[in-house]
XYZ file of C-alpha atoms in Angstrom:
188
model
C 1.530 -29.436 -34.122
C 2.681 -32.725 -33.273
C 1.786 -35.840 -31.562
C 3.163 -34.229 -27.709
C 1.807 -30.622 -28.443
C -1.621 -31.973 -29.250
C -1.553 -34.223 -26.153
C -0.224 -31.634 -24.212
C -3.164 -28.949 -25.392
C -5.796 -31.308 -24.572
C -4.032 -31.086 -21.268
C -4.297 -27.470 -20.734
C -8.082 -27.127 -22.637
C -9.474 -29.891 -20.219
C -7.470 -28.104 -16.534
C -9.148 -24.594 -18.512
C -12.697 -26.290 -18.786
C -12.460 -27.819 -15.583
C -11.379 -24.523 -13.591
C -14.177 -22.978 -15.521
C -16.970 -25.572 -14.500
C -15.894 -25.302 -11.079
C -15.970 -21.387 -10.735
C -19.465 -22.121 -12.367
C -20.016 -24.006 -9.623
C -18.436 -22.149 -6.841
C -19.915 -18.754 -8.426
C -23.513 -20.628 -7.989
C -22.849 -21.607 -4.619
C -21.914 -18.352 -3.793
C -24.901 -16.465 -4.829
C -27.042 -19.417 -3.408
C -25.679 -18.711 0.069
C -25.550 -14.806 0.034
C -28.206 -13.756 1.809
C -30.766 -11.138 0.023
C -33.051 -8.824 1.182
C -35.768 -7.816 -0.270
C -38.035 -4.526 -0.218
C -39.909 -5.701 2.857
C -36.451 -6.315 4.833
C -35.805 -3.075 3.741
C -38.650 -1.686 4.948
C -38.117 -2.830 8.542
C -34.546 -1.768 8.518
C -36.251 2.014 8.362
C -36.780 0.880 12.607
C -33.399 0.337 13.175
C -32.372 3.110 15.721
C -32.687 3.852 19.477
C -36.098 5.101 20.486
C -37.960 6.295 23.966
C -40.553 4.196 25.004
C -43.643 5.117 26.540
C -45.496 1.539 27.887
C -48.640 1.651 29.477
C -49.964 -1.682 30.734
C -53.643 -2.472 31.849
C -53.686 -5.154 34.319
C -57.248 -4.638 34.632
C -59.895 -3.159 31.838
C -61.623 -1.187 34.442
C -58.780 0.838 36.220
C -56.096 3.399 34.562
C -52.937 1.798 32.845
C -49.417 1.722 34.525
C -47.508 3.512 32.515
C -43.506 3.782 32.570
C -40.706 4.908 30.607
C -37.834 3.065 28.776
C -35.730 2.535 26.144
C -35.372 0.258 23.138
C -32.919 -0.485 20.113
C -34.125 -1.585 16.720
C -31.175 -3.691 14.633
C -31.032 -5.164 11.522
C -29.176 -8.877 12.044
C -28.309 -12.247 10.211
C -27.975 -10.639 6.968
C -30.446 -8.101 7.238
C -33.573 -10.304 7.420
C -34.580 -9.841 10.935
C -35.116 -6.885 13.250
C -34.012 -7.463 16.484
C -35.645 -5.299 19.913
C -34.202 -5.132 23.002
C -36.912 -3.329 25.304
C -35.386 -1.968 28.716
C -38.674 -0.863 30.671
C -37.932 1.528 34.177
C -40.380 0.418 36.447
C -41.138 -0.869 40.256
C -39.807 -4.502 38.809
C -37.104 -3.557 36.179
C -38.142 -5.244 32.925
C -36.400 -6.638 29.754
C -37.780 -7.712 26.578
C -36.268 -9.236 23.776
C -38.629 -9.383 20.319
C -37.735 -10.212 16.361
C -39.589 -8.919 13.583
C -39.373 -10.391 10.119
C -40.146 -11.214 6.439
C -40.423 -14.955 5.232
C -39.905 -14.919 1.882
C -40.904 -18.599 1.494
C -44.488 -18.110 2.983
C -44.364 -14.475 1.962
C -46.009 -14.016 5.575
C -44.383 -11.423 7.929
C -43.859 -13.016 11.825
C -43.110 -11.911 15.254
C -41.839 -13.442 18.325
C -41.027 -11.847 21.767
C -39.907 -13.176 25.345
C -39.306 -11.313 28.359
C -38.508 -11.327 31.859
C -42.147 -11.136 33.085
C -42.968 -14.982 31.962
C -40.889 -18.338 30.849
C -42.323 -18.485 27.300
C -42.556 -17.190 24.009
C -45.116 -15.675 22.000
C -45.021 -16.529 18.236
C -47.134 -14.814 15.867
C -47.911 -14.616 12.211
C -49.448 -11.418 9.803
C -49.594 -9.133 7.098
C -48.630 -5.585 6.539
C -51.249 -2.950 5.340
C -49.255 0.046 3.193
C -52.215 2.158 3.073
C -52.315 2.571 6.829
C -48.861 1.930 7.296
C -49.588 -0.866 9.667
C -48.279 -4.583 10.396
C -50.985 -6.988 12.191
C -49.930 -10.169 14.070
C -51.961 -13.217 15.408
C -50.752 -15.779 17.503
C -50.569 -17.431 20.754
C -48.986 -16.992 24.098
C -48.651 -19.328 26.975
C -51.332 -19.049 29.344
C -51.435 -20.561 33.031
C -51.673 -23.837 32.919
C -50.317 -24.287 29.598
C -53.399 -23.126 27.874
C -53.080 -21.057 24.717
C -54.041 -17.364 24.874
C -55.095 -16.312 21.346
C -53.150 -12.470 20.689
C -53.194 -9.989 18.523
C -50.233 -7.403 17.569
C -50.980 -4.385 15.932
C -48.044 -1.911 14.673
C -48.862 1.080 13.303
C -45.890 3.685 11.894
C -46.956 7.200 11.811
C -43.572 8.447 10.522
C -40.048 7.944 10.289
C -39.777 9.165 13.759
C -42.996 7.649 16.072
C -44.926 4.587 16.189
C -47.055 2.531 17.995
C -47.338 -1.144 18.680
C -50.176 -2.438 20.496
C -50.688 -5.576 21.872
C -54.260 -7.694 22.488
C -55.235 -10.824 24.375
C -57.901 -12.846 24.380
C -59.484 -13.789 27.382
C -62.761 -15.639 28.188
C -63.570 -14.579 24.693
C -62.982 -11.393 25.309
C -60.595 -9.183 23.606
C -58.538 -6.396 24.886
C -56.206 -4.413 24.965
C -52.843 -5.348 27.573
C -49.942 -3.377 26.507
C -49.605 -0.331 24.398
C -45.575 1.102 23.435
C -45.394 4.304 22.002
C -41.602 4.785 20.520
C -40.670 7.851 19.953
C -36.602 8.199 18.000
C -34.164 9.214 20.162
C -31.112 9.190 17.733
């Protein structure tokens, strides 16, 4: 090989190495910004659907619940890491709801957060599941009048791939009980 082949070789060996390092690179990159999901996404991804709703709301502890009938759809969005409600409720005052359900795999904490058309705010709320009962628990705030923090607590329990419940608890003058109860029933 002479002096022009060799020169010429390096050439070609250092474009090679360099396309290679960059793929690397690129290849890294890649797999850094594909999402994942992991066996608790799946595991909420088993909601995704459109269910009947049954919602009975106690304004009051001492008198019967409202109760009403509506409609939600479970997705899986962004990747598959959040599950997405939209809650259509038939009532006297037609209500909407809008609620996310997720996995963070950095705190390795499941979290929910809901708004609706009943109040300006959002309630934000933090828990665990329980896979012997099937059940997730939240606890969190929610805006309270005057600005004042209302402590809650969520509580969804799955009896089977085709009904659950999800029950929802404020706190009040110490007190705890229970507001709103959705039973979900799948529809498709």
């Amino acid at each position: 090989m002479n002096k022009r082949s060799r020169a010429a070789w390096r050439q070609v060996l250092a474009i090679a190495m360099s396309l290679a390092a960059g793929s690397a690179i690129a290849g890294a990159a890649t797999v850094a910004a594909t999402p994942h999901t992991s066996q608790q996404h799946a595991q909420l991804a088993t909601l995704s659907g459109h269910w009947a709703v049954r919602q009975s709301i106690w304004t009051d502890a001492k008198t019967p619940p409202v109760v009403d009938q509506g409609t939600a759809t479970y997705t899986m969005v962004l990747g598959g890491h959040h599950l997405r409600q939209d809650l259509r409720i038939a009532s006297g005052k037609p209500f909407e709801g809008l609620g996310y359900i997720g996995y963070d795999d950095a705190t390795g904490k499941y979290y929910s957060s809901w708004m609706d058309t009943n109040f300006s705010g959002m309630i934000l709320a933090h828990g665990n599941y329980d896979a012997a009962s099937r059940t997730y628990t939240f606890t969190g705030d929610m805006p309270g009048k005057g600005g004042a923090p209302v402590p809650v607590r969520e509580v969804m329990r799955i009896a089977d791939n085709g009904h659950f419940v999800y029950e929802y608890y404020e706190t009040r003058d110490g007190k705890e009980a229970l507001a709103v109860s959705l039973q979900y029933t799948r529809a498709d």
